[in-house]
Amino acid sequence: MILVLCEVAPGSSEPDEVSLEALAFARALSEAGGGVAVRAVVVGPVPDGDHLAAVLGDHGAGEVRHADGEGLAAYGGAAWAAAVQAVREETGSVAVLAGGTPRGMEVMAHLAARLQVPMAANVVSFDGLSPLTVRRQVAGGAALEEMRLPERPAVLTVAGHAWSAHGVGGPAATWVACHPEVPAADRRATVVRTAEPEPDESGSLRSASVVVGAGRGAGGPGGFGPVTELAELLGGVVGVTRVVTSLGWRPHHEQIGQTGSRIAPDLYIACGISGAIQHWAGCASSKAILAVNTDPEAPMMTRATYAVVGDMHEVVPAIVEEIRNRA
Amino acid sequence: MTRVLVAVKRVADSSGEAVLTDDGQGLDGRYAGWTIGNHDACAVELGVRVAEATGGTVTVLSVGPTEAEEQIRSALALGATAGVLVEADPRTLGPADVAAEIAGVVREATEGYDLVLLGNDAADTGDFQVPVRLAYALDRPVVTGAGMVTVDDGVVVATVNSPYGDETYEVPLPVVVSVLEGGVEPRYPSLKGRMAAKKVAVETRQAGSDPAGPGRVRWHLPPPAPSSTEVLGEGPAAAPAVVDALGRLGVLP
């Protein structure tokens, strides 16, 4: 049996896309292993279990174990791992996996530590089953590591966007409620408050035909004026790097990359973005890329379709002005 | 007064092209140089800030080759007050082994460490689990992916920038926290700091025996993507050529 931790945003009944990608990986692993059952585990409150069971069933989960109760309402890595561990022991799963999200990584790391087995992070494929041999992203995706996971259960996370999350038409999964005990020691570090998240508009980022991106080179939250103006002129949207969202300069839903949205616009204009591997993973499917950077040797510049060498604070306003002059 | 231990890893600088060692066991830093990852750099910054705010101390630790003393001294120049090097060949160590080595240093410290900070994941191996395994080895709580860490009256307040909003943890010391790049800007070393760092004695010890290992077979590089970048010009003068290109792509309004 293969157990997949599926994440659901607080207050939502929609599974996270990366979790569905992990289910796709689990299905492939199952098929290679002769049809081993795939089950999902969901931790914490879920408003509409019927809907979630239908979606996860469509993606190949025959059963959903819903772990809820004391100590699981607020997120905590150890508490969630305790719940997943309990389900794993009940189901005798030979592999436990999650999407390569921050929570997926943390919970699987806890589980691996508790079970004293190895963990493979950011797996993109498997090469063999005896022993389970996987390939995973290392060095931020610049290289792949071939790694063996001989112990059982095999614990791993599936790299975001490495697999396609598509339904397979399965029936609604059987919903099994459970209330695992979470020891006090596993509740020592849990979320005590959450600031209201920004409205999630990442859907428009993923479907936009033009994305104008900026990174640390913007210089601060006030440095996005011309970038926003150019995006609006071209009927596009703004996208940013992880550092920009971490610094609080722009909202999280604008983040492009391994831990953000993956985009495939007709044109991606990357301003002041060096092209770190994690960001490249999110924009590599763009049909054309225009890079603006002071460093002509930056990876984004050498990989782009078009490049302009220069300071984005000078180049982008000039492009805006040129477009206006020709209108 | 918070006693902080910050663990950093010597890694090959991978901001440019990745080059593998001949045995395929990792990145080769002979050409690009050696550094610490961005997460580690932010962990050092937060450790120094916590020590400054609480009148505490910062010890920087690295598990790695003899040459990792270079990375320890870089952290000392930023405000760390002591250094410990656990000499080991990092290629032979898995995440559980590294966690065990760090845990050994924490357990044997005379005055102990209240707060252990680490980068969220190593810039090279990206295992995402040393902080968590360390917490289990020490029986301490752990918060991962923190962008900001402060200590107030013996309680660590850690903020995680998550897709679900900024999540705050409040955990009494002692605790392990892993740091994600972006919450703070690492400072630059001052001349005074660099000079002072040279005088600090770095304690050196040997790693324990019989590591479990990383489970690694070998690393592979993906085939290089063909590049045919068309440079449209330099500075604002390139704007007409850019707009011409936008027209060819059919994205002009």
XYZ file of C-alpha atoms in Angstrom:
580
model
C 0.000 0.000 0.000
C 1.147 3.534 -0.802
C 0.034 6.389 1.441
C -0.039 9.969 0.151
C -0.340 12.974 2.449
C -2.726 15.352 0.689
C -2.759 18.977 1.810
C -5.833 21.145 1.947
C -5.695 24.874 2.635
C -7.299 25.914 5.937
C -11.050 26.249 5.474
C -10.958 24.640 2.030
C -11.946 21.237 0.667
C -9.818 21.502 -2.463
C -6.594 19.503 -2.408
C -3.354 21.303 -3.137
C -2.212 20.821 -6.743
C 1.205 19.512 -5.700
C -0.545 16.874 -3.578
C -2.440 15.721 -6.663
C 0.882 15.551 -8.496
C 2.156 13.339 -5.679
C -0.898 11.110 -6.199
C 0.049 10.818 -9.887
C 3.537 9.702 -8.844
C 1.994 7.211 -6.403
C -0.187 5.763 -9.177
C 2.880 5.223 -11.349
C 4.689 3.606 -8.433
C 1.651 1.417 -7.830
C 1.447 0.294 -11.452
C 5.136 -0.589 -11.463
C 4.596 -2.561 -8.268
C 1.742 -4.630 -9.646
C -1.211 -2.510 -8.577
C -0.502 -1.791 -4.931
C -3.396 0.184 -3.405
C -3.030 3.945 -3.174
C -4.562 5.708 -0.190
C -4.622 9.334 0.864
C -4.334 10.806 4.328
C -5.709 14.251 5.092
C -4.984 15.937 8.415
C -7.061 18.627 10.118
C -10.549 20.033 9.633
C -12.204 19.613 6.211
C -15.495 21.456 5.554
C -16.745 19.193 2.754
C -15.415 15.650 2.982
C -17.669 14.346 0.207
C -16.182 16.778 -2.278
C -12.620 16.008 -1.225
C -13.296 12.255 -1.416
C -14.629 12.705 -4.944
C -11.598 14.702 -6.111
C -9.032 12.387 -4.523
C -10.909 9.348 -5.840
C -10.834 10.826 -9.323
C -7.059 11.074 -8.930
C -6.664 7.440 -7.974
C -6.991 7.260 -4.195
C -9.166 4.318 -3.228
C -9.551 5.491 0.349
C -9.067 8.686 2.315
C -8.060 8.496 5.961
C -9.154 11.737 7.560
C -7.140 12.342 10.725
C -8.729 15.007 12.869
C -9.203 15.853 16.509
C -7.328 17.297 19.443
C -3.950 18.720 18.533
C -4.554 18.675 14.793
C -6.675 21.766 14.183
C -3.656 24.090 14.119
C -0.744 23.021 11.940
C 2.307 21.557 13.599
C 4.864 19.391 11.816
C 5.330 16.889 14.637
C 1.596 16.662 15.364
C 0.755 16.008 11.732
C 3.547 13.455 11.508
C 2.135 11.674 14.556
C -1.203 11.415 12.746
C 0.369 10.212 9.506
C 2.471 7.710 11.442
C -0.650 6.309 13.102
C -2.381 5.892 9.745
C 0.744 4.358 8.251
C 0.840 1.757 11.023
C -2.857 0.965 10.606
C -2.527 0.560 6.842
C 0.905 -1.067 6.744
C 1.961 1.205 3.909
C 5.287 0.364 2.274
C 5.734 3.895 0.968
C 4.618 7.243 2.375
C 4.918 10.345 0.282
C 3.826 13.955 0.005
C 4.103 16.837 -2.412
C 7.279 18.869 -2.231
C 5.622 21.780 -0.439
C 6.984 23.306 2.784
C 4.467 21.288 4.804
C 4.983 18.141 2.776
C 8.729 18.412 3.318
C 8.405 19.064 7.020
C 5.900 16.334 7.805
C 7.815 13.711 5.819
C 11.059 14.759 7.549
C 9.348 14.282 10.920
C 7.997 10.916 9.835
C 11.384 9.727 8.586
C 13.031 10.825 11.823
C 10.383 9.059 13.918
C 10.682 5.848 11.908
C 14.479 6.193 11.638
C 14.430 5.632 7.899
C 15.957 7.738 5.114
C 13.910 10.318 3.260
C 14.306 11.432 -0.325
C 13.278 15.047 -0.938
C 12.136 16.442 -4.268
C 11.896 13.149 -6.152
C 11.167 13.456 -9.878
C 11.156 9.806 -10.958
C 11.967 6.258 -9.932
C 14.309 3.877 -11.703
C 13.677 0.601 -9.915
C 11.695 -0.999 -7.118
C 14.075 -3.546 -5.565
C 15.537 -1.561 -3.988
C 13.449 1.510 -4.641
C 15.781 3.789 -6.541
C 14.717 7.352 -7.182
C 16.018 10.437 -8.894
C 15.636 13.681 -7.025
C 16.473 17.306 -7.588
C 19.587 18.577 -5.825
C 21.528 21.835 -5.955
C 18.236 23.665 -6.411
C 17.384 21.568 -9.451
C 20.716 22.064 -11.236
C 21.511 18.368 -10.844
C 19.760 15.085 -10.154
C 20.740 12.578 -7.501
C 20.218 8.867 -7.948
C 19.350 7.591 -4.461
C 18.427 4.220 -2.993
C 15.677 3.788 -0.410
C 15.975 0.150 0.720
C 14.170 0.571 4.075
C 10.416 0.273 4.541
C 8.466 2.377 4.536
C 10.111 4.427 1.848
C 9.549 8.088 2.726
C 9.790 10.758 0.050
C 8.431 14.008 -1.329
C 7.642 14.559 -4.988
C 9.134 17.721 -6.505
C 6.547 20.329 -7.380
C 5.466 20.224 -11.033
C 7.568 17.171 -11.823
C 4.350 15.207 -12.436
C 1.096 16.241 -14.028
C -1.971 16.358 -11.781
C -4.679 14.855 -13.936
C -7.751 12.891 -12.948
C -8.135 9.269 -14.015
C -11.887 8.965 -13.515
C -11.793 6.909 -10.352
C -14.871 6.651 -8.131
C -15.174 8.726 -4.983
C -12.741 7.469 -2.369
C -14.003 5.737 0.728
C -13.910 8.248 3.586
C -12.571 6.862 6.851
C -12.499 9.203 9.834
C -9.879 8.603 12.494
C -8.760 10.388 15.615
C -5.142 9.518 16.333
C -3.699 10.451 19.677
C -1.201 13.277 19.468
C 1.164 13.276 22.457
C 1.837 16.598 24.164
C 5.483 16.423 23.113
C 4.351 16.595 19.484
C 2.287 19.715 20.123
C 5.124 21.874 21.398
C 5.509 23.744 18.086
C 2.238 24.582 16.366
C 0.934 27.659 14.604
C -0.525 30.062 17.185
C -1.779 32.700 14.743
C -1.931 33.307 11.016
C -1.979 36.710 9.374
C -4.760 37.068 6.835
C -3.338 35.813 3.521
C -3.551 37.910 0.388
C -6.321 36.991 -2.062
C -4.964 34.179 -4.227
C -4.788 35.391 -7.796
C -2.197 32.876 -8.926
C -4.696 31.498 -11.437
C -4.313 34.647 -13.521
C -0.526 34.290 -13.293
C -0.635 30.727 -14.595
C -2.966 31.613 -17.491
C -1.533 35.015 -18.487
C -0.127 35.381 -22.001
C 2.426 37.934 -20.784
C 4.153 37.963 -17.400
C 6.516 40.715 -16.313
C 8.709 39.463 -13.503
C 11.019 41.182 -11.083
C 13.365 39.994 -8.389
C 15.594 41.432 -5.731
C 16.811 43.895 -8.383
C 13.578 45.840 -7.918
C 15.217 47.185 -4.779
C 12.150 47.290 -2.580
C 8.370 47.363 -2.566
C 8.449 50.777 -4.252
C 10.483 49.501 -7.184
C 7.668 47.744 -9.006
C 5.932 50.791 -10.540
C 7.361 50.548 -14.075
C 7.122 46.728 -13.947
C 3.430 46.932 -13.119
C 2.923 49.580 -15.792
C 4.587 47.433 -18.446
C 2.499 44.429 -17.447
C -0.696 46.467 -17.700
C 0.321 47.897 -21.086
C 0.830 44.393 -22.465
C -2.317 42.991 -20.878
C -0.240 40.816 -18.588
C 0.414 40.300 -14.897
C 3.316 40.717 -12.497
C 5.344 37.751 -11.250
C 8.166 37.745 -8.730
C 10.888 35.598 -7.208
C 10.742 33.862 -3.857
C 12.997 36.401 -2.162
C 10.611 39.190 -3.122
C 7.674 37.494 -1.418
C 9.777 36.436 1.562
C 10.840 40.043 2.066
C 7.181 41.024 1.964
C 7.593 43.284 -1.063
C 4.854 41.546 -3.071
C 2.101 39.008 -2.274
C 2.814 35.293 -2.220
C 0.432 34.471 -5.089
C 2.735 36.356 -7.484
C 5.656 34.013 -6.796
C 7.049 32.052 -9.745
C 9.260 29.041 -9.237
C 9.755 25.682 -7.671
C 7.703 26.682 -4.621
C 5.422 29.108 -6.446
C 3.445 29.050 -9.677
C 4.684 27.446 -12.845
C 3.966 29.660 -15.832
C 3.906 29.128 -19.601
C 3.103 32.525 -21.141
C 3.790 33.625 -24.700
C 6.321 36.046 -23.242
C 8.043 36.289 -19.869
C 9.938 39.519 -19.254
C 12.391 38.871 -16.423
C 13.665 42.125 -14.925
C 16.576 42.068 -12.523
C 16.259 38.317 -12.070
C 19.478 36.315 -12.080
C 17.758 33.081 -12.996
C 18.417 30.876 -10.001
C 17.470 27.295 -10.671
C 14.450 27.432 -8.368
C 13.011 30.342 -10.342
C 13.944 28.834 -13.690
C 11.935 25.740 -12.787
C 8.832 27.914 -12.756
C 9.373 29.864 -15.982
C 11.228 27.459 -18.263
C 8.030 26.630 -20.183
C 7.621 30.224 -21.376
C 7.477 30.366 -25.165
C 9.812 33.380 -25.222
C 11.813 35.110 -22.501
C 13.169 38.645 -22.506
C 15.749 39.190 -19.779
C 16.856 42.601 -18.510
C 19.874 42.496 -16.255
C 23.074 44.387 -15.552
C 25.011 41.113 -15.586
C 25.226 39.701 -19.131
C 26.452 36.383 -17.724
C 23.500 35.853 -15.384
C 21.855 32.487 -16.117
C 18.568 34.164 -17.062
C 20.397 36.265 -19.676
C 22.216 33.350 -21.270
C 19.055 31.227 -21.439
C 16.644 33.928 -22.607
C 15.332 34.366 -26.140
C 16.127 38.077 -25.971
C 18.402 39.988 -23.604
C 18.978 43.630 -22.749
C 22.034 44.511 -20.705
C 21.140 47.254 -18.287
C 19.508 48.441 -15.102
C 15.836 47.489 -15.026
C 15.063 50.862 -13.418
C 16.289 52.558 -16.595
C 15.354 50.003 -19.254
C 11.761 49.205 -18.237
C 10.584 52.865 -18.169
C 12.208 53.349 -21.591
C 10.274 50.357 -22.966
C 7.055 51.729 -21.482
C 7.713 55.104 -23.068
C 8.514 53.546 -26.444
C 5.277 51.555 -26.411
C 3.290 54.667 -25.536
C 5.009 56.666 -28.281
C 4.077 54.074 -30.892
C 0.483 53.714 -29.734
C 20.792 35.983 27.525
C 20.327 33.504 24.708
C 23.073 31.076 23.807
C 22.741 30.494 20.082
C 24.354 27.818 17.948
C 24.207 28.338 14.190
C 25.117 25.404 11.951
C 26.375 26.237 8.464
C 27.510 24.022 5.616
C 30.422 24.630 3.267
C 29.045 24.194 -0.244
C 30.252 24.852 -3.748
C 28.954 28.156 -5.095
C 26.189 27.080 -7.463
C 25.027 30.514 -8.599
C 26.599 29.811 -11.979
C 26.974 26.601 -13.915
C 26.933 23.412 -11.844
C 30.051 21.238 -12.126
C 30.186 17.758 -10.594
C 33.125 16.067 -8.940
C 34.752 13.275 -10.927
C 33.112 10.620 -8.758
C 29.667 12.185 -9.189
C 29.182 12.508 -5.445
C 28.528 16.235 -5.361
C 29.267 19.688 -6.702
C 32.844 20.611 -7.497
C 33.812 23.989 -6.055
C 37.301 24.100 -7.500
C 36.279 26.652 -10.116
C 33.301 28.476 -8.641
C 34.602 28.656 -5.065
C 33.057 27.752 -1.747
C 30.480 29.488 0.331
C 27.453 28.851 2.528
C 23.907 28.751 1.201
C 21.552 31.712 1.373
C 19.409 30.025 4.033
C 22.517 29.502 6.177
C 23.544 33.142 5.705
C 20.147 34.285 6.958
C 20.444 31.886 9.905
C 23.750 33.534 10.859
C 22.159 36.969 10.587
C 19.225 35.988 12.777
C 21.528 34.322 15.305
C 23.612 37.489 15.628
C 20.470 39.601 15.970
C 19.077 37.378 18.726
C 22.383 37.493 20.596
C 22.579 41.269 20.247
C 19.020 41.704 21.477
C 19.374 39.419 24.472
C 23.003 39.988 25.456
C 23.746 36.440 24.385
C 26.374 34.562 22.425
C 26.576 32.975 18.989
C 28.659 29.922 18.235
C 28.946 28.893 14.605
C 29.374 25.220 13.801
C 30.180 23.375 10.623
C 30.361 19.662 9.941
C 32.732 19.317 7.037
C 36.307 19.275 5.808
C 39.183 21.167 7.391
C 38.632 23.928 4.859
C 35.186 24.643 6.330
C 37.014 26.764 8.894
C 36.896 29.419 6.161
C 33.088 29.527 6.374
C 33.217 29.538 10.177
C 35.535 32.554 10.145
C 33.222 34.338 7.713
C 30.434 33.958 10.268
C 32.735 35.057 13.066
C 33.408 38.241 11.099
C 29.680 38.930 11.121
C 29.368 38.798 14.889
C 29.540 35.157 15.961
C 31.644 34.769 19.073
C 32.968 31.206 18.877
C 33.446 28.476 16.309
C 33.357 24.685 16.254
C 34.451 22.528 13.348
C 33.471 18.861 13.283
C 35.884 17.414 10.766
C 34.294 14.937 8.391
C 34.023 14.093 4.728
C 30.519 15.373 3.962
C 30.141 12.928 1.076
C 30.014 10.063 3.560
C 27.334 11.631 5.751
C 23.579 11.501 5.379
C 21.166 13.908 7.073
C 20.857 11.665 10.142
C 24.649 11.591 10.499
C 24.970 15.372 10.283
C 22.169 15.797 12.810
C 23.900 13.341 15.149
C 27.172 15.278 14.937
C 25.465 18.592 15.701
C 23.525 16.978 18.534
C 26.782 15.706 20.016
C 28.183 19.236 20.135
C 24.989 20.567 21.742
C 24.932 17.851 24.403
C 28.567 18.298 25.332
C 28.533 22.091 25.506
C 29.376 23.216 29.017
C 26.737 25.928 29.204
C 24.457 24.464 26.546
C 22.686 26.165 23.669
C 19.158 27.503 24.038
C 18.533 28.098 20.360
C 19.943 26.145 17.421
C 19.534 27.777 14.022
C 20.189 26.079 10.675
C 19.457 26.798 7.054
C 16.178 25.239 5.958
C 18.011 22.893 3.596
C 21.561 22.526 2.340
C 22.217 24.443 -0.877
C 23.794 21.372 -2.452
C 22.104 18.188 -1.213
C 18.746 19.815 -0.411
C 17.725 17.096 2.030
C 15.245 19.219 4.036
C 15.620 17.131 7.178
C 18.757 17.868 9.234
C 16.918 20.413 11.466
C 14.057 17.991 12.123
C 16.346 15.021 12.799
C 18.426 17.223 15.111
C 15.301 18.162 17.062
C 14.471 14.480 17.570
C 18.048 13.716 18.588
C 17.834 16.456 21.245
C 14.168 15.935 22.124
C 13.441 19.573 21.364
C 10.631 21.193 19.398
C 11.436 22.447 15.903
C 10.075 25.151 13.626
C 11.053 24.976 9.971
C 11.104 27.569 7.211
C 11.194 30.627 9.464
C 11.924 33.987 7.865
C 12.091 35.903 11.128
C 13.144 34.715 14.567
C 13.149 36.723 17.786
C 13.448 35.731 21.438
C 11.297 37.402 24.062
C 11.440 36.408 27.715
C 12.652 32.894 26.953
C 10.156 32.296 24.165
C 11.123 32.005 20.515
C 8.756 33.802 18.174
C 9.238 32.472 14.651
C 7.323 33.633 11.597
C 6.880 31.436 8.526
C 5.827 33.011 5.239
C 3.445 30.319 4.027
C 0.983 30.115 1.123
C -1.711 30.200 3.795
C -0.514 33.504 5.273
C 2.229 34.513 7.702
C 2.164 31.810 10.378
C 3.584 32.529 13.821
C 4.964 30.005 16.292
C 5.745 30.770 19.917
C 7.896 28.098 21.522
C 9.744 28.222 24.865
C 13.498 27.677 24.721
C 15.293 25.392 24.051
C 14.255 24.965 20.437
C 15.600 24.203 16.960
C 14.641 26.558 14.126
C 15.449 26.256 10.435
C 15.662 29.484 8.482
C 14.436 30.222 4.979
C 16.112 32.908 2.894
C 14.300 36.198 2.513
C 13.135 37.273 5.945
C 16.277 39.273 6.665
C 19.162 40.709 4.681
C 22.495 39.270 5.861
C 24.936 41.964 6.881
C 28.376 42.513 5.391
C 31.450 41.993 7.571
C 33.163 45.106 8.862
C 36.945 45.474 8.795
C 36.895 45.312 12.584
C 34.844 42.150 12.432
C 37.201 40.511 9.944
C 40.213 41.347 12.062
C 38.553 40.057 15.220
C 37.506 36.840 13.484
C 41.119 35.945 12.760
C 41.917 35.868 16.472
C 39.132 33.546 17.567
C 40.261 29.994 18.287
C 38.049 27.520 16.408
C 37.510 24.317 18.373
C 38.087 21.280 16.201
C 36.811 17.785 16.830
C 36.489 14.626 14.823
C 33.192 13.192 13.628
C 31.929 9.962 15.144
C 32.353 6.686 13.329
C 30.003 4.462 11.307
C 27.812 6.977 9.524
C 24.624 5.645 7.936
C 25.476 7.536 4.764
C 23.343 9.453 2.306
C 21.982 6.564 0.201
C 23.453 8.284 -2.807
C 24.407 6.368 -5.929
C 25.627 9.372 -7.872
C 24.668 12.753 -9.231
C 23.850 13.504 -12.836
C 23.699 16.746 -14.779
C 20.834 17.314 -17.187
C 21.892 17.893 -20.781
C 22.659 21.591 -21.357
C 19.878 23.513 -23.038
C 20.916 25.066 -26.354
C 21.236 28.827 -26.022
C 20.576 31.229 -28.845
C 20.013 34.470 -26.986
C 19.584 37.556 -29.164
C 21.029 40.602 -27.376
C 18.814 43.553 -28.249
C 21.148 46.210 -26.886
C 22.285 47.974 -23.750
C 20.408 50.295 -21.426
C 17.434 52.475 -22.357
C 18.730 52.732 -25.930
C 17.585 49.159 -26.466
C 13.924 50.104 -26.025
C 13.067 50.439 -29.760
C 14.597 47.029 -30.501
C 12.666 45.561 -27.574
C 9.362 46.949 -28.787
C 10.119 45.657 -32.294
C 10.609 42.208 -30.770
C 7.374 42.512 -28.789
C 5.642 43.292 -32.074
C 7.094 40.182 -33.718
C 5.876 38.112 -30.776
C 2.389 39.567 -31.159
C 2.068 40.794 -27.599
C 1.743 44.527 -28.222
C -1.721 45.976 -27.539
